[in-house]
C-alpha cells in the first residue's frame, strides 16, 4: 500500500458567487468565497479544514466534488484535472471521491429504505446488479456497525448516530479513495460523536482512505487530523501538521481560534473574549490582510498589502506579515 | 440585598408528560434542583434529556397540550410557581425570571427595529417614559459591549450578525433586572470566537448584577469555563449535581464519567487513538427502562438498578448523585 501518495491536489482554487445579478442578467456584484486555495490530500491521511461559518471551507469541499463549478484553479485527482472534466468523464470519477454531510436526516431520502439508499450509488454507477447489490450493502452496513435487520427500515427509524453510519455506508460502498466529511459530527451529541469519530478512524486504518475533514471544532480536528489547514474569509491563513500547529500556532487568527475554544478544564479559566468583532462578510473583504481589522498585532503594512504564503518550516505555511519571506 | 449561596429557586419532584401519537412520553421524572443566588448553574445532558423542558417548566411556557406538568413544586420566594395564577405568573416572567434562547433570530421580531422591541420590553415591565426607556436600552447595549449602540437601536434584526443579535437578547432580558436568567444554549449557534465574546459578557454581567443563571448546554468545555455548579441530566432524570471542579475531577455517576471521557482532547495533549464512547443509544421516553434509566448502557449495572429508581444522595458538601453503585460509601477513584 503506497501510503502517502497524493490523492487530491488542489491548486489556486477560486470560487465566486453572484451576490446580485446586474440589470437584465448582466454581471453584477460577486463575492469571492474561495480565493486561491491550495491543498494536498494524501492516501491514508486526514486533512482537517477548520474555519468559522462563511470562511469557505464547505465551498472548497463542494468544488472538489464538482458539486460547484470552480471559477479558477485546478483540482487533480490522481493526476487528472477534475475541474476540466466533462460530465461523462466525471461520472467515472464520482464513485472514487465521496461525501458525508453534516445533517444525516436531510441527506437521506425519507421515502427510501436503507437498502436502497446505501445501494443507490452502485445502481447509478451500474457497477453491480441484482442480488449482488444486497450482498454489498449488507457487507457495508456490517462495516459501519449496522446489521441485516436494518436493511428494510427507513431513515426516520434511526437515531442521529445511526443515520450518520448510514451516510458513511453510502459513501463507502463505491470503494472511494477520498472522502469529504463535511461537519459529520456537528449535529451529534458528544457520546455519539465519539462513536462516529472512532468509526471514521478505524475505516481509514482498514482501507487507507484519504479524508478531507471539514469542521469548526478544534478539539475534533485535533483528534482526527494528521494535517490541518485554517481558513479565514476564503483564504488558507495557516497550514501545518497537527502537532506543529497546536504546539506552535503562528497566525494571530489561529492563536485566537485556539484561545477562544472553551476547554473542558474548570481549573484553568480562560479569557474567552480574545478576538473582538465579528467575521466580516465575504462581500466586503477588508483590503490588505483580511484579518487586520480584528488582529491584535496589526501593522501598517497589513492594511495595504495581502501577506504572501510563507513556508516557515518543512510542513508549516503561514500567510502573515509577521513572518516575512526571506 | 443579595444573599449569595442562598437558594433562589427550588425544584422538587418535577414530572412532565407529553402526549404523543406513540403514547405518553415521560419527559421529566421526579427532577429536583436548587438554583442558588448569584451562581451560574450549568445544566448538561444530551439531546432529548429534558433540559429545555425543565427551563420552560419554570416559566410555565411548555406547549400545553401536548405537554403537562404532572407533579412537583417550583418554589421561588415563598411561592409555588406551579400554583400561582396566570396573572401573577406574568409578573414573574421577564421581571424576576427571564429566558434567552438558542436562535436569537427567532426570538426577535423581524419587522420592528431593535430599539422599538427593547423599549417595548422595558416599558412593559417598568413605568417609564419612552425617552427613559431609550436611555435604559442604550445603557444596556453598552453593557453588553455592543459597538455603536445608538445606531443598533435603529437597525432591524436581519441587519445584525448572530453575535450581535444574541447580545441584544441578553441586553433585553437583563434590562428589567431579573434575579434569574434561563439561558437555553445561547451560544450554540455562534462561531467560536463570537461565542467567546458572548460567554465573557454573560459571565461578567451575571457577576456584576448578581443574577443567577441556569445555563443549558451540551458543551462540556463551555460548562467548565463559565459555570459554578453543574447538574447532569439523563433521559429525563437528574443524575448528578456537583461543584464544577469536583464534577470534572471526581465525577461519580457512570454517565457523567462517560460524558467527560468522550470529549475529544480530554484524554491528554497527545491523545489516544480511540475516544471513549458510551455504548448503546439514549432510550426513548415513552417506554423508558425501569429503575435507573441509564442501566442498559451502564458498565456497573447491578440487579437493583433494573428495579429501583435511585434517589439523589449527598456524597459530600457540594456533590449529589443518584446512582445505586456510587453511594456515599464509594471508595474507588476515577475510571
PDB file of C-alpha atoms in Angstrom, chain A residues 38-169:
ATOM      1  CA  UNK A  38      -4.179  25.057  -2.474  1.00  0.00           C
ATOM      2  CA  UNK A  39      -4.393  21.731  -0.669  1.00  0.00           C
ATOM      3  CA  UNK A  40      -2.892  18.303  -0.823  1.00  0.00           C
ATOM      4  CA  UNK A  41      -4.671  15.217   0.497  1.00  0.00           C
ATOM      5  CA  UNK A  42      -2.628  12.045   0.677  1.00  0.00           C
ATOM      6  CA  UNK A  43      -3.629   8.413   0.876  1.00  0.00           C
ATOM      7  CA  UNK A  44      -4.343   7.224   4.413  1.00  0.00           C
ATOM      8  CA  UNK A  45      -4.226  10.770   5.676  1.00  0.00           C
ATOM      9  CA  UNK A  46      -6.771  13.168   7.160  1.00  0.00           C
ATOM     10  CA  UNK A  47      -6.560  16.824   6.270  1.00  0.00           C
ATOM     11  CA  UNK A  48      -8.573  18.932   8.700  1.00  0.00           C
ATOM     12  CA  UNK A  49     -10.048  22.119   7.251  1.00  0.00           C
ATOM     13  CA  UNK A  50     -11.029  24.489  10.064  1.00  0.00           C
ATOM     14  CA  UNK A  51     -12.770  27.824   9.941  1.00  0.00           C
ATOM     15  CA  UNK A  52     -15.776  29.765  11.133  1.00  0.00           C
ATOM     16  CA  UNK A  53     -19.049  29.977   9.240  1.00  0.00           C
ATOM     17  CA  UNK A  54     -18.621  31.785   5.950  1.00  0.00           C
ATOM     18  CA  UNK A  55     -14.922  31.030   5.725  1.00  0.00           C
ATOM     19  CA  UNK A  56     -15.464  28.989   2.569  1.00  0.00           C
ATOM     20  CA  UNK A  57     -14.470  25.606   3.942  1.00  0.00           C
ATOM     21  CA  UNK A  58     -17.557  23.788   2.665  1.00  0.00           C
ATOM     22  CA  UNK A  59     -17.257  25.566  -0.683  1.00  0.00           C
ATOM     23  CA  UNK A  60     -13.786  24.082  -1.103  1.00  0.00           C
ATOM     24  CA  UNK A  61     -15.248  20.627  -0.440  1.00  0.00           C
ATOM     25  CA  UNK A  62     -18.094  21.163  -2.867  1.00  0.00           C
ATOM     26  CA  UNK A  63     -15.712  22.351  -5.580  1.00  0.00           C
ATOM     27  CA  UNK A  64     -13.563  19.250  -5.181  1.00  0.00           C
ATOM     28  CA  UNK A  65     -16.711  17.147  -5.593  1.00  0.00           C
ATOM     29  CA  UNK A  66     -17.641  19.324  -8.561  1.00  0.00           C
ATOM     30  CA  UNK A  67     -20.995  19.974  -6.945  1.00  0.00           C
ATOM     31  CA  UNK A  68     -19.930  23.537  -7.631  1.00  0.00           C
ATOM     32  CA  UNK A  69     -18.120  24.594 -10.763  1.00  0.00           C
ATOM     33  CA  UNK A  70     -14.834  26.275  -9.772  1.00  0.00           C
ATOM     34  CA  UNK A  71     -14.085  29.668 -11.331  1.00  0.00           C
ATOM     35  CA  UNK A  72     -10.360  29.136 -11.422  1.00  0.00           C
ATOM     36  CA  UNK A  73      -7.566  26.816 -10.464  1.00  0.00           C
ATOM     37  CA  UNK A  74      -7.085  23.113 -10.827  1.00  0.00           C
ATOM     38  CA  UNK A  75      -8.179  20.078  -8.873  1.00  0.00           C
ATOM     39  CA  UNK A  76      -6.189  16.955  -9.556  1.00  0.00           C
ATOM     40  CA  UNK A  77      -7.473  13.525  -8.669  1.00  0.00           C
ATOM     41  CA  UNK A  78      -4.628  11.060  -9.102  1.00  0.00           C
ATOM     42  CA  UNK A  79      -3.032  13.477 -11.550  1.00  0.00           C
ATOM     43  CA  UNK A  80      -6.171  14.146 -13.644  1.00  0.00           C
ATOM     44  CA  UNK A  81      -7.746  17.600 -13.574  1.00  0.00           C
ATOM     45  CA  UNK A  82     -11.312  17.335 -12.232  1.00  0.00           C
ATOM     46  CA  UNK A  83     -12.070  20.986 -12.879  1.00  0.00           C
ATOM     47  CA  UNK A  84     -11.666  20.481 -16.619  1.00  0.00           C
ATOM     48  CA  UNK A  85     -13.636  17.235 -16.927  1.00  0.00           C
ATOM     49  CA  UNK A  86     -16.935  16.931 -18.722  1.00  0.00           C
ATOM     50  CA  UNK A  87     -19.982  15.119 -17.365  1.00  0.00           C
ATOM     51  CA  UNK A  88     -19.139  11.699 -18.725  1.00  0.00           C
ATOM     52  CA  UNK A  89     -15.563  11.756 -17.505  1.00  0.00           C
ATOM     53  CA  UNK A  90     -16.762  12.973 -14.125  1.00  0.00           C
ATOM     54  CA  UNK A  91     -19.133  10.041 -13.756  1.00  0.00           C
ATOM     55  CA  UNK A  92     -16.247   7.605 -13.836  1.00  0.00           C
ATOM     56  CA  UNK A  93     -14.569   9.585 -11.049  1.00  0.00           C
ATOM     57  CA  UNK A  94     -17.583  10.333  -8.855  1.00  0.00           C
ATOM     58  CA  UNK A  95     -17.597   6.978  -7.107  1.00  0.00           C
ATOM     59  CA  UNK A  96     -13.988   7.406  -6.121  1.00  0.00           C
ATOM     60  CA  UNK A  97     -14.446  10.771  -4.405  1.00  0.00           C
ATOM     61  CA  UNK A  98     -17.362  10.599  -1.989  1.00  0.00           C
ATOM     62  CA  UNK A  99     -19.012  12.780   0.630  1.00  0.00           C
ATOM     63  CA  UNK A 100     -20.712  12.598   4.030  1.00  0.00           C
ATOM     64  CA  UNK A 101     -22.797  15.603   5.030  1.00  0.00           C
ATOM     65  CA  UNK A 102     -23.472  17.238   8.358  1.00  0.00           C
ATOM     66  CA  UNK A 103     -27.163  16.625   8.809  1.00  0.00           C
ATOM     67  CA  UNK A 104     -27.780  12.947   8.208  1.00  0.00           C
ATOM     68  CA  UNK A 105     -31.546  13.294   8.158  1.00  0.00           C
ATOM     69  CA  UNK A 106     -31.726  15.876   5.400  1.00  0.00           C
ATOM     70  CA  UNK A 107     -29.217  13.986   3.281  1.00  0.00           C
ATOM     71  CA  UNK A 108     -31.111  10.685   3.396  1.00  0.00           C
ATOM     72  CA  UNK A 109     -34.283  10.329   1.312  1.00  0.00           C
ATOM     73  CA  UNK A 110     -37.105   9.679   3.836  1.00  0.00           C
ATOM     74  CA  UNK A 111     -39.005   7.515   1.354  1.00  0.00           C
ATOM     75  CA  UNK A 112     -36.189   5.118   0.569  1.00  0.00           C
ATOM     76  CA  UNK A 113     -35.254   2.082   2.621  1.00  0.00           C
ATOM     77  CA  UNK A 114     -31.725   1.790   3.936  1.00  0.00           C
ATOM     78  CA  UNK A 115     -31.043  -0.940   1.393  1.00  0.00           C
ATOM     79  CA  UNK A 116     -31.951   1.381  -1.472  1.00  0.00           C
ATOM     80  CA  UNK A 117     -30.129   4.385  -0.003  1.00  0.00           C
ATOM     81  CA  UNK A 118     -26.892   2.548   0.558  1.00  0.00           C
ATOM     82  CA  UNK A 119     -27.133   0.566  -2.682  1.00  0.00           C
ATOM     83  CA  UNK A 120     -28.063   3.583  -4.813  1.00  0.00           C
ATOM     84  CA  UNK A 121     -24.516   4.640  -5.734  1.00  0.00           C
ATOM     85  CA  UNK A 122     -23.924   1.112  -7.070  1.00  0.00           C
ATOM     86  CA  UNK A 123     -27.134   1.164  -9.089  1.00  0.00           C
ATOM     87  CA  UNK A 124     -26.328   4.564 -10.556  1.00  0.00           C
ATOM     88  CA  UNK A 125     -22.784   3.692 -11.497  1.00  0.00           C
ATOM     89  CA  UNK A 126     -24.034   0.339 -12.884  1.00  0.00           C
ATOM     90  CA  UNK A 127     -21.108  -1.391 -11.241  1.00  0.00           C
ATOM     91  CA  UNK A 128     -23.175  -4.223  -9.833  1.00  0.00           C
ATOM     92  CA  UNK A 129     -26.684  -5.538 -10.370  1.00  0.00           C
ATOM     93  CA  UNK A 130     -29.345  -7.660  -8.750  1.00  0.00           C
ATOM     94  CA  UNK A 131     -28.664  -9.804  -5.748  1.00  0.00           C
ATOM     95  CA  UNK A 132     -25.073  -8.718  -5.577  1.00  0.00           C
ATOM     96  CA  UNK A 133     -26.203  -5.221  -4.571  1.00  0.00           C
ATOM     97  CA  UNK A 134     -27.817  -6.613  -1.444  1.00  0.00           C
ATOM     98  CA  UNK A 135     -24.692  -8.544  -0.547  1.00  0.00           C
ATOM     99  CA  UNK A 136     -22.548  -5.470  -0.948  1.00  0.00           C
ATOM    100  CA  UNK A 137     -24.994  -3.309   1.034  1.00  0.00           C
ATOM    101  CA  UNK A 138     -25.069  -5.818   3.845  1.00  0.00           C
ATOM    102  CA  UNK A 139     -21.294  -6.088   3.950  1.00  0.00           C
ATOM    103  CA  UNK A 140     -21.072  -2.309   4.073  1.00  0.00           C
ATOM    104  CA  UNK A 141     -23.657  -1.994   6.848  1.00  0.00           C
ATOM    105  CA  UNK A 142     -21.701  -4.513   8.906  1.00  0.00           C
ATOM    106  CA  UNK A 143     -18.580  -2.465   8.292  1.00  0.00           C
ATOM    107  CA  UNK A 144     -20.185   0.620   9.865  1.00  0.00           C
ATOM    108  CA  UNK A 145     -21.712  -1.278  12.773  1.00  0.00           C
ATOM    109  CA  UNK A 146     -25.242  -1.897  11.493  1.00  0.00           C
ATOM    110  CA  UNK A 147     -26.815  -5.194  10.527  1.00  0.00           C
ATOM    111  CA  UNK A 148     -29.250  -7.224   8.466  1.00  0.00           C
ATOM    112  CA  UNK A 149     -32.323  -6.176  10.420  1.00  0.00           C
ATOM    113  CA  UNK A 150     -31.737  -2.558   9.416  1.00  0.00           C
ATOM    114  CA  UNK A 151     -31.952  -3.259   5.670  1.00  0.00           C
ATOM    115  CA  UNK A 152     -35.642  -2.644   5.177  1.00  0.00           C
ATOM    116  CA  UNK A 153     -36.135   0.265   7.554  1.00  0.00           C
ATOM    117  CA  UNK A 154     -36.486   3.968   6.783  1.00  0.00           C
ATOM    118  CA  UNK A 155     -34.224   6.845   7.903  1.00  0.00           C
ATOM    119  CA  UNK A 156     -36.685   8.206  10.485  1.00  0.00           C
ATOM    120  CA  UNK A 157     -36.447   4.963  12.451  1.00  0.00           C
ATOM    121  CA  UNK A 158     -32.802   5.604  13.289  1.00  0.00           C
ATOM    122  CA  UNK A 159     -31.038   7.788  15.814  1.00  0.00           C
ATOM    123  CA  UNK A 160     -28.702  10.578  14.722  1.00  0.00           C
ATOM    124  CA  UNK A 161     -25.598   8.479  15.184  1.00  0.00           C
ATOM    125  CA  UNK A 162     -27.038   5.553  13.261  1.00  0.00           C
ATOM    126  CA  UNK A 163     -28.080   7.853  10.426  1.00  0.00           C
ATOM    127  CA  UNK A 164     -24.545   9.120  10.181  1.00  0.00           C
ATOM    128  CA  UNK A 165     -23.398   5.495   9.956  1.00  0.00           C
ATOM    129  CA  UNK A 166     -25.816   5.022   7.065  1.00  0.00           C
ATOM    130  CA  UNK A 167     -24.371   8.124   5.407  1.00  0.00           C
ATOM    131  CA  UNK A 168     -20.908   6.640   5.820  1.00  0.00           C
ATOM    132  CA  UNK A 169     -22.015   3.296   4.358  1.00  0.00           C
TER     133      UNK A 169
END
